[in-house]
CSV table of C-alpha atoms and ligand atoms in Angstrom, one decimal:
chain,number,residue,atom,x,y,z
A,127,UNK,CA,-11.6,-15.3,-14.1
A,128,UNK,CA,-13.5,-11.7,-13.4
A,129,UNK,CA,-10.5,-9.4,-12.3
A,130,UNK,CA,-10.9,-7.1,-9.3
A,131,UNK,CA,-8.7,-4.1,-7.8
A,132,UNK,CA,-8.7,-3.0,-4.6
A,133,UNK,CA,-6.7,0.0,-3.1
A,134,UNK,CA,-5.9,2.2,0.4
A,135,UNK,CA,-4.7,5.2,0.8
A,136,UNK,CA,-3.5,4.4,4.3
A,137,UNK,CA,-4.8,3.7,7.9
A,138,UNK,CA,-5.5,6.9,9.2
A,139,UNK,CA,-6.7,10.4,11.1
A,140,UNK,CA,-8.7,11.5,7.8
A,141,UNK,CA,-9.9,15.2,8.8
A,142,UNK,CA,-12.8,16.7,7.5
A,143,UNK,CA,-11.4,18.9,4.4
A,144,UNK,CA,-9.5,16.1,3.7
A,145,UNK,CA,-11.7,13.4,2.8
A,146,UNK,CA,-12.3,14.4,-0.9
A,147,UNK,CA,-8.7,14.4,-1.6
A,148,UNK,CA,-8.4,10.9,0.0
A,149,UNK,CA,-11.3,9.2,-2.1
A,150,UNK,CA,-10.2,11.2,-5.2
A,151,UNK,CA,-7.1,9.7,-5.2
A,152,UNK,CA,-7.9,6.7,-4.6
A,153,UNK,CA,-10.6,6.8,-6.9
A,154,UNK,CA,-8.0,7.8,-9.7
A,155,UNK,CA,-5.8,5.0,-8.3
A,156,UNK,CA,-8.0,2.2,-9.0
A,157,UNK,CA,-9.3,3.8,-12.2
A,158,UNK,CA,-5.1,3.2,-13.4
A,159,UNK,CA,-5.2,-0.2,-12.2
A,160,UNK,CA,-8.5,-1.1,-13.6
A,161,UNK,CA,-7.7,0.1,-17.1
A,162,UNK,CA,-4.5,-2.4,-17.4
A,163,UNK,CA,-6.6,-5.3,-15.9
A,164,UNK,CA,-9.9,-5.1,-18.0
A,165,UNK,CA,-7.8,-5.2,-20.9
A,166,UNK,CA,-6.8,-8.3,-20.1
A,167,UNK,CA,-3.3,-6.8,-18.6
A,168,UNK,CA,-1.4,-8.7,-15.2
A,169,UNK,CA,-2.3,-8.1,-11.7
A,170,UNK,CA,1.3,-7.1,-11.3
A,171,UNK,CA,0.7,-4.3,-14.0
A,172,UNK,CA,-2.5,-3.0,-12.4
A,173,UNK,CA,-1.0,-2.7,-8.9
A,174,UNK,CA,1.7,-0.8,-10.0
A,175,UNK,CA,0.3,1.5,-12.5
A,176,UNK,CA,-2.4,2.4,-9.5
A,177,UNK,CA,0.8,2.7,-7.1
A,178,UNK,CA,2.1,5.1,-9.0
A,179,UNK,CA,-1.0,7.5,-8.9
A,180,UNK,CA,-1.2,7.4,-5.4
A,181,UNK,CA,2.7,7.5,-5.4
A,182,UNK,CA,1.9,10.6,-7.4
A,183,UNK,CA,-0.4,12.3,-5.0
A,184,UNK,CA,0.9,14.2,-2.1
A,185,UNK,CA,-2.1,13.2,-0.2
A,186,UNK,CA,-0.8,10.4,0.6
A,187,UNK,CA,2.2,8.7,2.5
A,188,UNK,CA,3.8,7.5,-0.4
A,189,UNK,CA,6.8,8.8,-2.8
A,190,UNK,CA,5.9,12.5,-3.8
A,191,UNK,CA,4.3,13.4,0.0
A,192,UNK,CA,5.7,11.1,1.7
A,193,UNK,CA,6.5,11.7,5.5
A,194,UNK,CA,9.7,12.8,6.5
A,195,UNK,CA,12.0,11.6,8.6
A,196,UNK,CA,14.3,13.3,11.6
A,197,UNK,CA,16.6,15.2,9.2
A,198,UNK,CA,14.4,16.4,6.9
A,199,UNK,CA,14.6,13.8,4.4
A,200,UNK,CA,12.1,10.8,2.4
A,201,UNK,CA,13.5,8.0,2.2
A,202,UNK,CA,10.8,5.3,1.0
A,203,UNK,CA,9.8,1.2,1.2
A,204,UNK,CA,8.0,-0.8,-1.2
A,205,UNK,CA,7.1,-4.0,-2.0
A,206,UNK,CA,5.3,-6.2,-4.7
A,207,UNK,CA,4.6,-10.2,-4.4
A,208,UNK,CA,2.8,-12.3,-7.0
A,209,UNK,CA,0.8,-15.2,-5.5
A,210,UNK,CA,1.6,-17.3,-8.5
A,211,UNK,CA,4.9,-17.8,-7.9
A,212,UNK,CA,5.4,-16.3,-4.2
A,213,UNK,CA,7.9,-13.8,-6.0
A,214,UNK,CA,8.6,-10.6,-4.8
A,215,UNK,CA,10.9,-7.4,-4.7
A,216,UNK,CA,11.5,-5.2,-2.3
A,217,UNK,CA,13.4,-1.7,-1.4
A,218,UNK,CA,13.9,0.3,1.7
A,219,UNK,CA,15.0,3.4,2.9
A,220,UNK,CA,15.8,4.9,-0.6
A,221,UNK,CA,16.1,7.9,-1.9
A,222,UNK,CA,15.1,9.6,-5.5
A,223,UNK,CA,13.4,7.1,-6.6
A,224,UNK,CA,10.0,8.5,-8.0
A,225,UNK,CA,8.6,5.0,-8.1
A,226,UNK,CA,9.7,2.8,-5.4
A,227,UNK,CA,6.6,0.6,-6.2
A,228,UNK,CA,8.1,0.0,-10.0
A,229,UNK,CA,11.7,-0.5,-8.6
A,230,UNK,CA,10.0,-3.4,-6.4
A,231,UNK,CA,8.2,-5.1,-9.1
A,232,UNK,CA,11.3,-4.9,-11.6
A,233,UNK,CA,13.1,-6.2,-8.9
A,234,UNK,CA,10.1,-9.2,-8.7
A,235,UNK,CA,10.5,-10.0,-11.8
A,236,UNK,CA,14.6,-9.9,-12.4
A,237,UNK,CA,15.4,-12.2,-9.0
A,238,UNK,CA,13.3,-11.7,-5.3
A,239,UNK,CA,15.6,-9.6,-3.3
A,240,UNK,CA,15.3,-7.0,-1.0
A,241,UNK,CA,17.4,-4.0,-1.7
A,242,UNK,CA,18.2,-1.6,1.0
A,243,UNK,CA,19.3,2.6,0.4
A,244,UNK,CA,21.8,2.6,-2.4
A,245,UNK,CA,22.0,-0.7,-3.6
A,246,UNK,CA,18.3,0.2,-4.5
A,247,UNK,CA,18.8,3.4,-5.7
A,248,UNK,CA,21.3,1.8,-7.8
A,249,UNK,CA,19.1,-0.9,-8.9
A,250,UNK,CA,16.8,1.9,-10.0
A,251,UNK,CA,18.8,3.4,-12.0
A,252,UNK,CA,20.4,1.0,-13.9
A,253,UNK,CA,17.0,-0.6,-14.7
A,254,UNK,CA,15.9,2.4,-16.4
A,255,UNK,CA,13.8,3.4,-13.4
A,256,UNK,CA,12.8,6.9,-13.1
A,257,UNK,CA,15.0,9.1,-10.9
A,258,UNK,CA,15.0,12.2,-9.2
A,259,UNK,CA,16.5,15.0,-6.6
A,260,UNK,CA,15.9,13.6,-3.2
A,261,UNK,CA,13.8,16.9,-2.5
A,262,UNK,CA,11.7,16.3,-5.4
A,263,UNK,CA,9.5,13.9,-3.1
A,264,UNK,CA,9.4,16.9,-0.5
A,265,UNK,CA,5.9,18.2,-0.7
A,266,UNK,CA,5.7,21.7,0.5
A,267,UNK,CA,2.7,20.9,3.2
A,268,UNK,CA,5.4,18.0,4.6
A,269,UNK,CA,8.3,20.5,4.3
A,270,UNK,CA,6.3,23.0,6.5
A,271,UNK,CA,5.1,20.9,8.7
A,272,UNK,CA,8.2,19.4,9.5
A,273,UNK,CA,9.7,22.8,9.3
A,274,UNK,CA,7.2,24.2,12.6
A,275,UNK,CA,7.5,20.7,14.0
A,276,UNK,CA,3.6,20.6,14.7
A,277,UNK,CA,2.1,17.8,15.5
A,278,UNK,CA,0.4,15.9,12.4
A,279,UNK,CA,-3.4,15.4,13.1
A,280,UNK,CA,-3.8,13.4,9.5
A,281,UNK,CA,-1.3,11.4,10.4
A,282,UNK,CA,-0.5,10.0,6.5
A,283,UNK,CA,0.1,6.5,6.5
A,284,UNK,CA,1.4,3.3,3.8
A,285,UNK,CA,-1.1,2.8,0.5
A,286,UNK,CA,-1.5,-0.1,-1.0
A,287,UNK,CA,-3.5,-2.1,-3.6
A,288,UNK,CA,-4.3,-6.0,-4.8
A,289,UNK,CA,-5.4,-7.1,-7.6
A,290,UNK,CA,-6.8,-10.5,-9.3
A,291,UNK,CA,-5.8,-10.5,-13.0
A,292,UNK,CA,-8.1,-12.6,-15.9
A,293,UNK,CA,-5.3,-15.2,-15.4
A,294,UNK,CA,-6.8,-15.3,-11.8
A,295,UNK,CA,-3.5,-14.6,-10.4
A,296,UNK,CA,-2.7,-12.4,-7.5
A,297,UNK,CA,-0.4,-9.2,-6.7
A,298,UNK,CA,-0.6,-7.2,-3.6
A,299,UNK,CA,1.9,-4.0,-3.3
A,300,UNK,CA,2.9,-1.5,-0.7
A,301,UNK,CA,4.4,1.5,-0.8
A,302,UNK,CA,5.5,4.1,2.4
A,303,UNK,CA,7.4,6.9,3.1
A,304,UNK,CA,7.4,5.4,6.8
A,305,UNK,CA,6.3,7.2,10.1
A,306,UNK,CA,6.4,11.0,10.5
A,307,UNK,CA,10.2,11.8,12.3
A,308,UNK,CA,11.4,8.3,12.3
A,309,UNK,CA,15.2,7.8,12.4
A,310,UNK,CA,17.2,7.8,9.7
A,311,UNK,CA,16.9,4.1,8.4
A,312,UNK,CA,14.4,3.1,10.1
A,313,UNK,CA,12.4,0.6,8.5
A,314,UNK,CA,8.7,-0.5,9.2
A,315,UNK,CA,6.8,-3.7,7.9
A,316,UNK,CA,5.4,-2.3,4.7
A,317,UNK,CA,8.7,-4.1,2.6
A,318,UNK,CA,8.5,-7.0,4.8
A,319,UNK,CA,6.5,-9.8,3.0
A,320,UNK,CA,3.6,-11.5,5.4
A,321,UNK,CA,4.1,-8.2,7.4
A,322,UNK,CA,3.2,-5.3,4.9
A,323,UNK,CA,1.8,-7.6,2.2
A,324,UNK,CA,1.1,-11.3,0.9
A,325,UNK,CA,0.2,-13.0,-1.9
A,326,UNK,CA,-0.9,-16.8,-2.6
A,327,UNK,CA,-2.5,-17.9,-5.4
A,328,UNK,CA,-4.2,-20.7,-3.3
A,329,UNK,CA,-5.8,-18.3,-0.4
A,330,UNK,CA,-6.1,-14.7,-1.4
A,331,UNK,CA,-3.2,-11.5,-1.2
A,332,UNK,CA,-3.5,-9.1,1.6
A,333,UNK,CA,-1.7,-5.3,2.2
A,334,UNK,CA,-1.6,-3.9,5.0
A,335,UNK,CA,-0.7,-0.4,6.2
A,336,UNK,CA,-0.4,0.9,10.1
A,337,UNK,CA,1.9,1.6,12.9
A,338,UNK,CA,4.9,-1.1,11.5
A,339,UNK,CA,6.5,-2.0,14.9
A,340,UNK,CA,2.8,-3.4,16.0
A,341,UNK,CA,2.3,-5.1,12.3
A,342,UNK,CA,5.9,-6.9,11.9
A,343,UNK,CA,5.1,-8.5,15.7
A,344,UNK,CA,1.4,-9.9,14.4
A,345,UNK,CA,2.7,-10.8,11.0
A,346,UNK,CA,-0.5,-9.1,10.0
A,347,UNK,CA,-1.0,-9.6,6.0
A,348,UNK,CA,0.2,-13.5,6.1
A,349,UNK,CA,-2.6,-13.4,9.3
A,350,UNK,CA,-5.1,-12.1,7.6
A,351,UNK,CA,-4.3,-14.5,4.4
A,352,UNK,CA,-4.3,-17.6,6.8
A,353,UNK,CA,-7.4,-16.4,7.9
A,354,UNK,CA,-9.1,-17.3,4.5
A,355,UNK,CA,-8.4,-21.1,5.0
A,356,UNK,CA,-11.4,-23.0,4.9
A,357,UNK,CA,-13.6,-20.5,2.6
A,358,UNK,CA,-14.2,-18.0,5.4
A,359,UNK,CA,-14.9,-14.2,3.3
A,360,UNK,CA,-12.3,-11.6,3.5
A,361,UNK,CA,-14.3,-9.3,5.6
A,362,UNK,CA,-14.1,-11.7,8.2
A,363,UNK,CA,-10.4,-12.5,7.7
A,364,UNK,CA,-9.5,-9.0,7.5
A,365,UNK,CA,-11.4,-8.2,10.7
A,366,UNK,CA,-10.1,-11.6,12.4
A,367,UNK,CA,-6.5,-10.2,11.6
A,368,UNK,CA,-7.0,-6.5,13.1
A,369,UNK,CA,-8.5,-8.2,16.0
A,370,UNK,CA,-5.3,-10.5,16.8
A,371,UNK,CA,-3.3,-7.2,16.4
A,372,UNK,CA,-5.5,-5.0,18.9
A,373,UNK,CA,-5.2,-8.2,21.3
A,374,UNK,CA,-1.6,-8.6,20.8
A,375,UNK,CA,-0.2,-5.4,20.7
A,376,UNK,CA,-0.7,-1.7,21.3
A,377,UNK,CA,-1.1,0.4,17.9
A,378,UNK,CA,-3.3,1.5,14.7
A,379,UNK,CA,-3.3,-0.7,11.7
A,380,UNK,CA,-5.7,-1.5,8.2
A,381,UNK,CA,-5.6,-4.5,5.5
A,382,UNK,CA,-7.3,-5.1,2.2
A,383,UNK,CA,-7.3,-8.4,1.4
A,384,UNK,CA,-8.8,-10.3,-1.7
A,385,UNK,CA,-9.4,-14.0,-1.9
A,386,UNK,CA,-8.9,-16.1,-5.2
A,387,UNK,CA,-12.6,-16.0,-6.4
A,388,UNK,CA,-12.2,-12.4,-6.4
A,389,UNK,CA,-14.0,-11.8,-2.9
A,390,UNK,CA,-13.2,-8.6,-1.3
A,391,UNK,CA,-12.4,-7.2,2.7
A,392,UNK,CA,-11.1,-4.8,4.6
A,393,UNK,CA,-10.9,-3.9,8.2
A,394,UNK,CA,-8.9,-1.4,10.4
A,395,UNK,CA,-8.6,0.2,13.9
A,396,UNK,CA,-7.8,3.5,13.2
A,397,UNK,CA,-10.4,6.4,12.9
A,398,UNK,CA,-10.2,5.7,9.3
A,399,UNK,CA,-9.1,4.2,5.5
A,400,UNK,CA,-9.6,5.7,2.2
A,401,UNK,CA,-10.3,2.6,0.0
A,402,UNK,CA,-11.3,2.1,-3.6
A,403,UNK,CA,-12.0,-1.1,-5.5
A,404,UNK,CA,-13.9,-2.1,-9.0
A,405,UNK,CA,-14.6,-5.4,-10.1
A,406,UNK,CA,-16.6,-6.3,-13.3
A,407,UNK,CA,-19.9,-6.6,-11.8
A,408,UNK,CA,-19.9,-3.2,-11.1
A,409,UNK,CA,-21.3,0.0,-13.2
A,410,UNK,CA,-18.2,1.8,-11.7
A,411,UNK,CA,-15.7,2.0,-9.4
A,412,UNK,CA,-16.4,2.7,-5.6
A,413,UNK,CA,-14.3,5.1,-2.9
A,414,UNK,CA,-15.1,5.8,0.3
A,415,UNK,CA,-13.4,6.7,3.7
A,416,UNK,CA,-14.3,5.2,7.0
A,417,UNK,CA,-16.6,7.8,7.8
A,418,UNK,CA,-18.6,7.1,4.8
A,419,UNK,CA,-18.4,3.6,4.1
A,420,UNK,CA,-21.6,2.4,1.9
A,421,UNK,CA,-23.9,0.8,4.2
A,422,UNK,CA,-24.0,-2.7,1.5
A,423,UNK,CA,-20.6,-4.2,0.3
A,424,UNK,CA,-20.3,-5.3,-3.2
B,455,LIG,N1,3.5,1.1,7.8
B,455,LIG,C1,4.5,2.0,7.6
B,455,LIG,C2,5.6,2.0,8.5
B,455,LIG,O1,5.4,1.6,9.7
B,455,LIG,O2,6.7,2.3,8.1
């Protein structure tokens, strides 16, 4: 099987001087991913090591950067789920955890659970996971912002990647430091599996990333998946999904979905979506915000 990558940097307001960041990072993303899975390395491996760049990157909504919440503080959700098996992991709501994306997929691999606060933070740790001082996720820009209360125009939102390995099996991950203010524990679909992400090898793996309280409703990433049944592309499935969401519910949302011959899609509602993907067929890898999507899709 040809292996692909695909990634987001989040369904979002993606302001001018912003947009180089955006597709740099995700461009850097999918560059990690890409290098596990052309040597032959498992979707599960790509979409983490590209995670972790954008997990890296406080341009994005996503460990280091992440949004914070009513008292100051990140506290983070991530999930992995591998269509082979239907396993997955997820955590919520913890804190120190540089990674959240690697404490998902260790948790994956040990026994699917989902692990909320400290019993993730523990998990973390005694796995060998890296961990840090709850502020060290605080980005300054965040801190300040949060600091003058202003109202966030680029209103960062959940990345994401999926990936279809040489084995042809699929991963998808997510990975959010939730919505800007949000309550203390509050938790939005981007751990929830068919909500934030989906995998099957037998249809395709989706994530999503949005406003959670209008994804968890429309069940969005198992939508779009179901909406691959029958050999319909990606682009379609993606687009049918967003669709059900605008008609079902109020609220901004984005998926990037992959179907098991490698097919690729995306669609959102929101002014924008940083996205980045490389497949073989391609001299190199592609990035690209809403606002200059390439006219032709690989
Ligand atoms: N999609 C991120 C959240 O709602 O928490």
């Amino acid at each position: 099987m040809k292996p692909v990558i695909i990634v987001h940097g989040g369904a979002k307001d993606i302001s001018a001087d912003k947009v180089a960041a955006n597709q740099a990072g995700c461009l850097a993303a999918v560059e990690a991913g890409w290098n596990v899975l052309h040597r032959g390395g498992s979707a599960a491996a790509a979409v983490e090591a590209a995670i972790c760049v954008l997990e890296s990157d406080q341009t994005f909504n996503a460990g280091f950067g992440s949004t914070m919440n009513s008292a100051g503080e990140v506290e983070a959700d991530a999930a992995m789920m591998a269509g082979a098996t239907l396993a997955w992991g997820a955590v919520a709501a913890v804190q120190g955890v540089r990674h959240p994306i690697s404490a998902a997929r260790k948790i994956m691999e040990d026994k699917p659970r989902f692990l909320v606060a400290k019993s993730g933070e523990r998990f973390a740790l005694e796995h060998g996971l890296e961990m840090c001082a709850k502020e060290d996720l605080v980005s300054q820009e965040q801190y300040q912002e949060w600091k003058a209360e202003v109202e966030v125009l680029d209103r960062p939102n959940t990345v994401g990647c999926v990936a279809l390995d040489v084995n042809g099996n699929l991963v998808a991950g997510t990975s959010t430091g939730g919505t800007t203010g949000q309550p203390q524990g509050r938790v939005g679909d981007t751990a929830l599996v068919g909500c934030g992400l989906y995998a099957d090898n037998r249809l395709g793996a989706c994530s999503t990333t949005g406003d959670g309280e209008s994804i968890i409703p429309v069940v969005l990433a198992k939508t779009a998946i179901d909406g691959l049944a029958g050999g319909s592309h990606p682009d379609q499935a993606a687009q049918r999904a967003i669709d059900t969401l605008v008609a079902r519910v109020e609220g901004e949302a984005g998926c990037i979905l992959l179907d098991r011959q490698g097919r690729m899609g995306w669609a959102y509602n929101s002014s924008d979506m940083a996205v980045a993907y490389m497949a073989e067929d391609l001299p190199e890898p592609v990035a690209f915000t809403g606002k200059n999507r390439p006219a032709a899709i690989a």
